[in-house]
């Protein structure tokens, strides 16, 4: 294994999923304490020790990276710290990185799997020579908690990091080019989150773009165009407008690997490239850029190299989770996708206002919905918004992957009172048998 990092784990562990979720846990805990006022329990104003917070986050990373190092050692995986590029289809050039010289300048291989990941995309308009303009990697370092923070991009990275900084005391402004937060996600799932963020953030500007950033004294001046046209100054700016694959510095031109116009490596259902000796997985092969998708692709790629000819990567469902508060999760077919592709579907939704568990924890804004094939009654997809939606979506993913019918879900006994039972309640809505909500099913053929 060749990796330019001194620690194993890649983007997800070192500067992505894990550190962001650790910080989001703190933000959510602080919010829960605040919400206890409604129950007659009040605490004083929290005191934030930013150094301890950073240290705790690093402790989490150290624990996990150390565990990976031990696993690699026990499995007799040779780990070489170097920056690699292809000399040809069977040879890697190994370059020193961070003063670390690899044991050999070249590495010959029979087969290679590329898992080089992605990095934050920073358009030229945002490339300001100042540490006050951050990408997601810099934002996770928590160098400081600014009094004001501009987040450019209303996608999951921008909203998650915006929520963290808002909880720590920043006045957060989000600007999004499209007409809604989380473009691509179903609007009924986004709506409860958008409403909550309106009270958490200083401002949310939709259908607006940032046309210029420039250093002004100790801050960054941003010029907006669109529905909002003005100029404002912020202590820091977070640019979160997407990610780009790390395919441009690998020397792929020296191999037969094909790279498309977006920079993604082209692979087949067995993760093979056009070069017989090279496979590729993860962010570098295309959307969705998710760690769990990459992990499963890695297993398929290895099985293929081991001679398992039946191994293919053709999932019916890949779950996606936005770890804001409330969380948003979806899997399989979304309404947005169904409408774009002209796929017939019916929606069966259960509002959490009718959930005993949601009422007991004061989080009734949630929603669970199934997308169902009207002809076969097979579940095609599921969307959930509410606390712990990311933990609930696993069951829905299994149902879609196995081709379960909506009746299978409805007749599966779920524990009560829980949030997971909203999955069966929503299925009962489709069948017209729901007891916790009055929603009789319209007769087939009716309009």
Short mmCIF file of C-alpha atoms in Angstrom, two decimals:
data_model
loop_
_atom_site.label_atom_id
_atom_site.label_comp_id
_atom_site.label_asym_id
_atom_site.label_seq_id
_atom_site.Cartn_x
_atom_site.Cartn_y
_atom_site.Cartn_z
CA UNK A 1 0.00 0.00 0.00
CA UNK A 2 1.41 3.35 -1.10
CA UNK A 3 0.03 6.44 0.66
CA UNK A 4 1.43 9.95 0.89
CA UNK A 5 -0.07 10.43 4.37
CA UNK A 6 1.84 9.52 7.52
CA UNK A 7 -1.33 7.90 8.88
CA UNK A 8 -3.73 5.48 7.23
CA UNK A 9 -7.39 6.33 6.84
CA UNK A 10 -7.63 8.57 3.80
CA UNK A 11 -9.80 11.65 3.48
CA UNK A 12 -12.76 10.15 5.35
CA UNK A 13 -10.86 9.50 8.55
CA UNK A 14 -8.23 12.23 8.48
CA UNK A 15 -10.17 15.25 7.18
CA UNK A 16 -13.72 14.25 6.37
CA UNK A 17 -16.38 11.97 7.79
CA UNK A 18 -14.91 11.17 11.20
CA UNK A 19 -13.63 14.57 12.42
CA UNK A 20 -16.73 16.36 11.12
CA UNK A 21 -19.08 13.91 12.85
CA UNK A 22 -17.10 14.23 16.08
CA UNK A 23 -17.62 18.00 15.99
CA UNK A 24 -21.27 17.63 14.96
CA UNK A 25 -21.78 15.46 18.04
CA UNK A 26 -20.63 18.37 20.20
CA UNK A 27 -22.89 20.78 18.33
CA UNK A 28 -25.90 18.48 18.74
CA UNK A 29 -25.24 17.93 22.46
CA UNK A 30 -25.11 21.69 23.01
CA UNK A 31 -28.39 22.11 21.16
CA UNK A 32 -30.07 19.36 23.19
CA UNK A 33 -29.07 21.09 26.42
CA UNK A 34 -30.58 24.31 25.09
CA UNK A 35 -33.82 22.49 24.16
CA UNK A 36 -34.22 21.21 27.74
CA UNK A 37 -35.50 24.66 28.65
CA UNK A 38 -38.84 23.56 27.24
CA UNK A 39 -38.88 20.81 29.89
CA UNK A 40 -38.06 23.15 32.73
CA UNK A 41 -34.35 22.29 32.90
CA UNK A 42 -31.87 25.13 32.38
CA UNK A 43 -28.07 25.24 32.38
CA UNK A 44 -25.73 28.20 32.33
CA UNK A 45 -23.98 29.57 29.26
CA UNK A 46 -21.51 26.91 28.01
CA UNK A 47 -17.78 27.60 28.29
CA UNK A 48 -15.90 26.38 25.24
CA UNK A 49 -12.24 25.40 25.51
CA UNK A 50 -11.30 25.27 21.84
CA UNK A 51 -7.94 23.64 22.57
CA UNK A 52 -9.59 20.78 24.45
CA UNK A 53 -12.12 20.40 21.67
CA UNK A 54 -9.37 20.12 19.07
CA UNK A 55 -7.44 17.69 21.28
CA UNK A 56 -10.47 15.45 21.76
CA UNK A 57 -11.09 15.38 18.01
CA UNK A 58 -7.45 14.45 17.40
CA UNK A 59 -7.68 11.72 20.03
CA UNK A 60 -10.51 10.13 18.06
CA UNK A 61 -8.43 10.23 14.89
CA UNK A 62 -5.34 8.85 16.64
CA UNK A 63 -7.31 5.93 18.07
CA UNK A 64 -8.70 4.96 14.68
CA UNK A 65 -5.52 5.50 12.65
CA UNK A 66 -3.48 3.53 15.19
CA UNK A 67 -5.98 0.71 14.88
CA UNK A 68 -5.60 0.70 11.11
CA UNK A 69 -1.81 0.60 11.42
CA UNK A 70 -2.07 -2.45 13.70
CA UNK A 71 -4.49 -4.17 11.31
CA UNK A 72 -2.14 -3.57 8.38
CA UNK A 73 0.74 -5.02 10.39
CA UNK A 74 -1.21 -8.11 11.47
CA UNK A 75 -2.35 -8.72 7.91
CA UNK A 76 1.24 -8.34 6.67
CA UNK A 77 0.44 -5.35 4.47
CA UNK A 78 3.57 -3.42 3.52
CA UNK A 79 2.83 0.30 3.88
CA UNK A 80 5.06 2.75 1.98
CA UNK A 81 4.77 6.46 2.61
CA UNK A 82 5.34 8.18 -0.72
CA UNK A 83 3.61 10.06 -3.50
CA UNK A 84 3.10 7.68 -6.39
CA UNK A 85 2.74 8.25 -10.13
CA UNK A 86 2.59 5.78 -12.98
CA UNK A 87 5.68 5.33 -15.12
CA UNK A 88 3.85 2.68 -17.15
CA UNK A 89 1.12 0.09 -16.69
CA UNK A 90 3.25 -2.01 -14.34
CA UNK A 91 5.55 0.51 -12.66
CA UNK A 92 5.06 3.24 -10.07
CA UNK A 93 7.48 6.09 -9.48
CA UNK A 94 7.72 6.73 -5.73
CA UNK A 95 8.47 10.31 -4.74
CA UNK A 96 9.54 11.59 -1.30
CA UNK A 97 6.85 13.33 0.74
CA UNK A 98 7.20 15.41 3.90
CA UNK A 99 10.90 14.59 4.08
CA UNK A 100 10.16 10.85 4.01
CA UNK A 101 12.16 8.97 1.36
CA UNK A 102 10.65 5.69 0.10
CA UNK A 103 12.83 2.57 0.34
CA UNK A 104 13.02 2.27 -3.46
CA UNK A 105 12.46 4.86 -6.21
CA UNK A 106 10.17 2.52 -8.16
CA UNK A 107 7.65 -0.22 -7.44
CA UNK A 108 6.74 -2.94 -9.93
CA UNK A 109 3.31 -4.55 -9.73
CA UNK A 110 1.16 -7.14 -11.48
CA UNK A 111 -2.12 -5.47 -10.52
CA UNK A 112 -2.86 -2.08 -9.01
CA UNK A 113 -5.99 -0.60 -7.44
CA UNK A 114 -6.19 3.19 -7.53
CA UNK A 115 -7.93 4.68 -4.49
CA UNK A 116 -6.55 8.21 -4.62
CA UNK A 117 -9.79 9.93 -3.58
CA UNK A 118 -10.71 13.58 -4.08
CA UNK A 119 -10.00 17.06 -2.76
CA UNK A 120 -12.04 20.22 -2.21
CA UNK A 121 -12.82 22.12 -5.41
CA UNK A 122 -11.82 25.79 -5.20
CA UNK A 123 -12.91 27.81 -8.27
CA UNK A 124 -10.54 30.59 -9.28
CA UNK A 125 -12.87 33.33 -8.00
CA UNK A 126 -12.39 31.97 -4.47
CA UNK A 127 -8.62 31.47 -4.65
CA UNK A 128 -7.62 34.26 -2.31
CA UNK A 129 -4.15 34.25 -0.79
CA UNK A 130 -5.32 34.30 2.82
CA UNK A 131 -5.82 31.68 5.54
CA UNK A 132 -9.12 33.43 6.28
CA UNK A 133 -10.57 31.69 3.19
CA UNK A 134 -10.87 28.02 4.11
CA UNK A 135 -11.78 24.76 2.43
CA UNK A 136 -13.38 21.93 4.42
CA UNK A 137 -9.97 20.59 5.47
CA UNK A 138 -8.93 23.89 7.02
CA UNK A 139 -12.35 24.36 8.61
CA UNK A 140 -11.98 21.06 10.48
CA UNK A 141 -8.74 22.28 12.05
CA UNK A 142 -10.74 24.78 14.15
CA UNK A 143 -7.92 27.31 14.09
CA UNK A 144 -10.36 29.83 15.51
CA UNK A 145 -14.05 30.43 16.03
CA UNK A 146 -14.76 33.59 14.02
CA UNK A 147 -17.44 36.03 15.05
CA UNK A 148 -18.81 35.89 11.50
CA UNK A 149 -18.48 33.11 8.92
CA UNK A 150 -19.60 33.02 5.29
CA UNK A 151 -20.27 29.54 3.93
CA UNK A 152 -20.23 29.40 0.13
CA UNK A 153 -22.34 26.41 -0.90
CA UNK A 154 -25.52 25.01 0.60
CA UNK A 155 -24.59 21.35 0.16
CA UNK A 156 -23.99 18.83 2.93
CA UNK A 157 -20.41 19.91 3.69
CA UNK A 158 -21.31 23.57 3.96
CA UNK A 159 -24.37 22.93 6.12
CA UNK A 160 -22.60 20.47 8.43
CA UNK A 161 -19.62 22.74 9.04
CA UNK A 162 -21.88 25.78 9.28
CA UNK A 163 -23.85 24.04 12.02
CA UNK A 164 -20.65 23.29 13.95
CA UNK A 165 -19.39 26.87 13.84
CA UNK A 166 -22.84 28.27 14.66
CA UNK A 167 -23.01 26.07 17.76
CA UNK A 168 -19.58 27.30 18.83
CA UNK A 169 -20.70 30.92 18.55
CA UNK A 170 -20.15 32.11 14.98
CA UNK A 171 -22.77 34.15 13.14
CA UNK A 172 -23.07 32.01 10.01
CA UNK A 173 -24.31 33.17 6.61
CA UNK A 174 -24.88 30.57 3.86
CA UNK A 175 -25.06 31.48 0.19
CA UNK A 176 -26.36 28.95 -2.36
CA UNK A 177 -26.53 29.39 -6.13
CA UNK A 178 -29.67 27.29 -6.64
CA UNK A 179 -33.17 27.91 -5.30
CA UNK A 180 -32.85 25.53 -2.35
CA UNK A 181 -30.44 23.96 0.12
CA UNK A 182 -29.05 20.49 -0.62
CA UNK A 183 -29.68 20.51 -4.37
CA UNK A 184 -30.79 17.08 -5.60
CA UNK A 185 -32.39 16.00 -2.33
CA UNK A 186 -36.19 15.76 -2.20
CA UNK A 187 -37.72 19.05 -1.10
CA UNK A 188 -40.03 17.52 1.52
CA UNK A 189 -36.97 16.12 3.29
CA UNK A 190 -35.05 19.40 3.11
CA UNK A 191 -37.93 21.57 4.32
CA UNK A 192 -37.72 20.71 8.08
CA UNK A 193 -33.95 21.20 8.06
CA UNK A 194 -34.19 24.52 6.22
CA UNK A 195 -36.71 25.79 8.76
CA UNK A 196 -34.45 24.84 11.67
CA UNK A 197 -31.37 26.36 10.06
CA UNK A 198 -33.17 29.66 9.58
CA UNK A 199 -33.13 30.08 13.36
CA UNK A 200 -29.57 28.74 13.75
CA UNK A 201 -27.87 30.76 11.01
CA UNK A 202 -27.62 34.53 10.68
CA UNK A 203 -28.85 34.37 7.08
CA UNK A 204 -29.41 32.00 4.15
CA UNK A 205 -29.18 33.54 0.67
CA UNK A 206 -30.65 31.40 -2.15
CA UNK A 207 -30.38 32.00 -5.90
CA UNK A 208 -27.32 34.08 -5.08
CA UNK A 209 -23.67 33.72 -6.02
CA UNK A 210 -20.42 35.13 -4.72
CA UNK A 211 -18.69 36.94 -7.57
CA UNK A 212 -15.69 38.23 -5.64
CA UNK A 213 -13.70 37.70 -2.46
CA UNK A 214 -10.96 40.05 -1.35
CA UNK A 215 -8.94 40.69 1.78
CA UNK A 216 -10.00 43.83 3.64
CA UNK A 217 -8.06 44.49 6.83
CA UNK A 218 -8.61 41.54 9.18
CA UNK A 219 -11.52 40.13 7.18
CA UNK A 220 -12.77 39.00 3.80
CA UNK A 221 -15.11 41.14 1.74
CA UNK A 222 -17.67 39.17 -0.31
CA UNK A 223 -19.70 40.58 -3.19
CA UNK A 224 -23.05 38.90 -3.89
CA UNK A 225 -25.14 38.85 -7.06
CA UNK A 226 -28.56 37.35 -7.70
CA UNK A 227 -31.56 37.56 -5.39
CA UNK A 228 -29.24 39.22 -2.87
CA UNK A 229 -27.02 41.99 -4.24
CA UNK A 230 -24.70 43.55 -1.73
CA UNK A 231 -21.20 43.50 -0.28
CA UNK A 232 -20.45 42.25 3.25
CA UNK A 233 -17.33 41.55 5.28
CA UNK A 234 -16.72 38.36 7.28
CA UNK A 235 -13.96 37.26 9.62
CA UNK A 236 -13.64 33.97 7.73
CA UNK A 237 -15.05 32.29 4.62
CA UNK A 238 -15.59 28.57 4.06
CA UNK A 239 -15.74 27.50 0.41
CA UNK A 240 -17.76 24.29 0.13
CA UNK A 241 -18.82 24.03 -3.50
CA UNK A 242 -17.90 20.40 -4.14
CA UNK A 243 -14.94 18.10 -4.61
CA UNK A 244 -12.75 17.07 -7.54
CA UNK A 245 -11.05 13.70 -8.16
CA UNK A 246 -7.30 13.37 -7.61
CA UNK A 247 -6.62 11.99 -11.07
CA UNK A 248 -4.54 14.82 -12.50
CA UNK A 249 -1.18 14.07 -10.85
CA UNK A 250 -1.01 10.28 -11.10
CA UNK A 251 0.69 9.96 -14.47
CA UNK A 252 -2.32 8.15 -15.90
CA UNK A 253 -1.33 9.36 -19.37
CA UNK A 254 1.44 6.74 -19.17
CA UNK A 255 -1.14 3.96 -18.92
CA UNK A 256 -4.24 2.89 -20.87
CA UNK A 257 -6.57 4.25 -18.20
CA UNK A 258 -9.33 6.50 -19.56
CA UNK A 259 -10.26 9.67 -17.67
CA UNK A 260 -13.50 11.51 -18.58
CA UNK A 261 -14.03 15.26 -18.90
CA UNK A 262 -14.90 15.59 -15.21
CA UNK A 263 -11.61 13.94 -14.21
CA UNK A 264 -13.15 10.64 -13.13
CA UNK A 265 -11.51 7.35 -14.06
CA UNK A 266 -13.79 5.19 -16.21
CA UNK A 267 -14.41 1.67 -14.85
CA UNK A 268 -16.76 -1.23 -15.56
CA UNK A 269 -19.01 -3.11 -13.12
CA UNK A 270 -15.96 -4.98 -11.83
CA UNK A 271 -14.05 -1.73 -11.21
CA UNK A 272 -11.62 -2.51 -14.03
CA UNK A 273 -10.19 0.34 -16.09
CA UNK A 274 -9.26 0.15 -19.76
CA UNK A 275 -5.84 -0.96 -18.59
CA UNK A 276 -5.97 -4.71 -17.81
CA UNK A 277 -3.54 -4.34 -14.91
CA UNK A 278 -5.25 -1.37 -13.19
CA UNK A 279 -8.52 -1.10 -11.26
CA UNK A 280 -9.94 1.95 -9.50
CA UNK A 281 -12.40 2.62 -6.67
CA UNK A 282 -13.90 5.41 -4.59
CA UNK A 283 -14.28 9.12 -5.27
CA UNK A 284 -11.91 8.92 -8.21
CA UNK A 285 -14.37 6.80 -10.25
CA UNK A 286 -17.39 9.06 -9.82
CA UNK A 287 -20.50 9.88 -7.86
CA UNK A 288 -21.67 9.39 -5.26
CA UNK A 289 -18.51 10.39 -3.40
CA UNK A 290 -19.19 8.39 -0.25
CA UNK A 291 -16.80 6.39 1.92
CA UNK A 292 -19.13 3.41 2.29
CA UNK A 293 -19.53 3.19 -1.47
CA UNK A 294 -15.74 3.21 -1.84
CA UNK A 295 -15.31 0.46 0.77
CA UNK A 296 -17.72 -1.86 -1.05
CA UNK A 297 -16.06 -1.09 -4.38
CA UNK A 298 -12.73 -2.03 -2.82
CA UNK A 299 -14.07 -5.44 -1.78
CA UNK A 300 -15.45 -6.09 -5.26
CA UNK A 301 -12.17 -5.05 -6.91
CA UNK A 302 -10.20 -7.43 -4.70
CA UNK A 303 -12.62 -10.29 -5.30
CA UNK A 304 -12.27 -9.76 -9.06
CA UNK A 305 -8.47 -9.90 -8.82
CA UNK A 306 -8.81 -13.06 -6.73
CA UNK A 307 -10.66 -14.70 -9.60
CA UNK A 308 -14.25 -14.37 -8.38
CA UNK A 309 -15.74 -13.79 -11.82
CA UNK A 310 -19.26 -13.26 -10.41
CA UNK A 311 -18.15 -10.25 -8.36
CA UNK A 312 -19.73 -7.03 -9.64
CA UNK A 313 -20.60 -3.65 -8.16
CA UNK A 314 -24.28 -3.22 -9.04
CA UNK A 315 -26.05 -2.04 -5.89
CA UNK A 316 -29.75 -1.24 -6.01
CA UNK A 317 -29.29 1.29 -3.25
CA UNK A 318 -26.44 3.39 -1.86
CA UNK A 319 -27.52 5.31 1.25
CA UNK A 320 -26.65 8.98 1.65
CA UNK A 321 -26.77 10.90 4.93
CA UNK A 322 -26.51 14.59 5.76
CA UNK A 323 -25.46 14.78 9.42
CA UNK A 324 -27.10 18.08 10.21
CA UNK A 325 -29.80 18.50 12.85
CA UNK A 326 -32.22 17.15 11.84
CA UNK A 327 -30.38 14.54 9.80
CA UNK A 328 -31.52 13.77 6.27
CA UNK A 329 -31.03 10.30 4.77
CA UNK A 330 -32.18 8.63 1.61
CA UNK A 331 -31.53 5.40 -0.27
CA UNK A 332 -32.51 3.89 -3.59
CA UNK A 333 -34.78 5.93 -5.83
CA UNK A 334 -35.60 9.52 -4.87
CA UNK A 335 -38.62 11.46 -6.05
CA UNK A 336 -36.33 13.91 -7.81
CA UNK A 337 -34.67 11.08 -9.74
CA UNK A 338 -37.97 9.32 -10.48
CA UNK A 339 -39.46 12.49 -11.95
CA UNK A 340 -36.37 13.16 -14.06
CA UNK A 341 -36.36 9.60 -15.46
CA UNK A 342 -40.12 9.20 -15.80
CA UNK A 343 -40.28 6.24 -13.42
CA UNK A 344 -43.74 5.42 -12.07
CA UNK A 345 -43.98 5.51 -8.26
CA UNK A 346 -46.30 6.10 -5.33
CA UNK A 347 -45.32 7.82 -2.09
CA UNK A 348 -46.30 6.56 1.34
CA UNK A 349 -45.29 9.03 4.05
CA UNK A 350 -45.62 8.99 7.83
CA UNK A 351 -45.22 12.30 9.69
CA UNK A 352 -43.32 12.05 12.96
CA UNK A 353 -45.93 14.24 14.64
CA UNK A 354 -47.89 10.97 14.94
CA UNK A 355 -44.91 9.10 16.48
CA UNK A 356 -44.99 8.56 20.23
CA UNK A 357 -41.19 8.48 20.41
CA UNK A 358 -40.81 11.68 18.39
CA UNK A 359 -43.36 13.42 20.63
CA UNK A 360 -41.57 12.23 23.78
CA UNK A 361 -38.24 13.74 22.68
CA UNK A 362 -39.81 16.88 21.25
CA UNK A 363 -38.75 16.27 17.63
CA UNK A 364 -41.95 16.07 15.66
CA UNK A 365 -40.71 17.79 12.51
CA UNK A 366 -39.51 14.48 11.05
CA UNK A 367 -40.87 12.44 8.16
CA UNK A 368 -40.41 8.91 6.85
CA UNK A 369 -41.48 8.04 3.33
CA UNK A 370 -41.30 5.08 0.97
CA UNK A 371 -41.30 5.20 -2.81
CA UNK A 372 -43.21 2.16 -4.05
CA UNK A 373 -43.64 0.57 -7.48
CA UNK A 374 -47.42 0.85 -8.11
CA UNK A 375 -47.52 -2.39 -10.11
CA UNK A 376 -45.36 -4.80 -8.06
CA UNK A 377 -45.58 -2.94 -4.71
CA UNK A 378 -41.83 -3.38 -4.37
CA UNK A 379 -40.07 -0.64 -2.39
CA UNK A 380 -37.91 1.46 -4.71
CA UNK A 381 -36.50 3.99 -2.29
CA UNK A 382 -36.83 5.62 1.09
CA UNK A 383 -36.28 9.09 2.52
CA UNK A 384 -36.08 10.12 6.17
CA UNK A 385 -35.63 13.47 7.88
CA UNK A 386 -35.26 13.68 11.65
CA UNK A 387 -32.82 12.88 14.47
CA UNK A 388 -30.82 9.68 13.80
CA UNK A 389 -32.12 9.38 10.24
CA UNK A 390 -28.68 8.08 9.27
CA UNK A 391 -29.04 5.15 11.67
CA UNK A 392 -32.56 4.36 10.43
CA UNK A 393 -31.75 4.32 6.72
CA UNK A 394 -29.81 1.04 6.97
CA UNK A 395 -32.99 -1.02 7.29
CA UNK A 396 -34.49 0.74 4.30
CA UNK A 397 -31.36 0.09 2.24
CA UNK A 398 -31.59 -3.63 3.04
CA UNK A 399 -35.25 -3.66 2.00
CA UNK A 400 -34.50 -2.01 -1.35
CA UNK A 401 -31.43 -4.18 -1.97
CA UNK A 402 -33.38 -7.37 -1.32
CA UNK A 403 -36.32 -6.30 -3.46
CA UNK A 404 -38.71 -6.37 -0.50
CA UNK A 405 -42.37 -5.55 -0.96
CA UNK A 406 -43.99 -2.77 1.02
CA UNK A 407 -46.01 -5.47 2.80
CA UNK A 408 -42.75 -7.14 3.94
CA UNK A 409 -41.83 -3.92 5.70
CA UNK A 410 -45.30 -3.36 7.15
CA UNK A 411 -45.51 -6.87 8.56
CA UNK A 412 -42.06 -6.75 10.16
CA UNK A 413 -42.62 -6.17 13.88
CA UNK A 414 -40.69 -3.13 15.06
CA UNK A 415 -40.02 -2.23 18.71
CA UNK A 416 -42.23 0.42 20.29
CA UNK A 417 -41.80 3.26 21.03
CA UNK A 418 -38.96 3.89 18.58
CA UNK A 419 -38.22 6.00 15.56
CA UNK A 420 -37.48 2.91 13.46
CA UNK A 421 -41.14 1.88 13.62
CA UNK A 422 -41.97 4.86 11.43
CA UNK A 423 -40.61 2.71 8.58
CA UNK A 424 -43.37 0.16 9.10
CA UNK A 425 -45.94 2.89 9.80
CA UNK A 426 -45.15 4.51 6.44
CA UNK A 427 -45.52 1.11 4.75
CA UNK A 428 -48.91 0.70 6.43
CA UNK A 429 -49.95 4.08 5.03
CA UNK A 430 -49.42 2.65 1.54
CA UNK A 431 -51.52 -0.40 2.37
CA UNK A 432 -54.24 1.67 4.03
CA UNK A 433 -53.81 -0.21 7.32
CA UNK A 434 -52.12 2.47 9.43
CA UNK A 435 -53.55 2.74 12.94
CA UNK A 436 -51.46 5.66 14.22
CA UNK A 437 -52.69 8.03 11.54
CA UNK A 438 -55.93 8.31 9.55
CA UNK A 439 -54.78 7.90 5.98
CA UNK A 440 -57.00 5.38 4.13
CA UNK A 441 -55.61 4.23 0.82
CA UNK A 442 -57.44 5.35 -2.31
CA UNK A 443 -58.88 2.46 -4.34
CA UNK A 444 -56.73 1.37 -7.26
CA UNK A 445 -57.72 3.06 -10.46
CA UNK A 446 -59.20 6.07 -8.69
CA UNK A 447 -58.01 9.59 -9.41
#
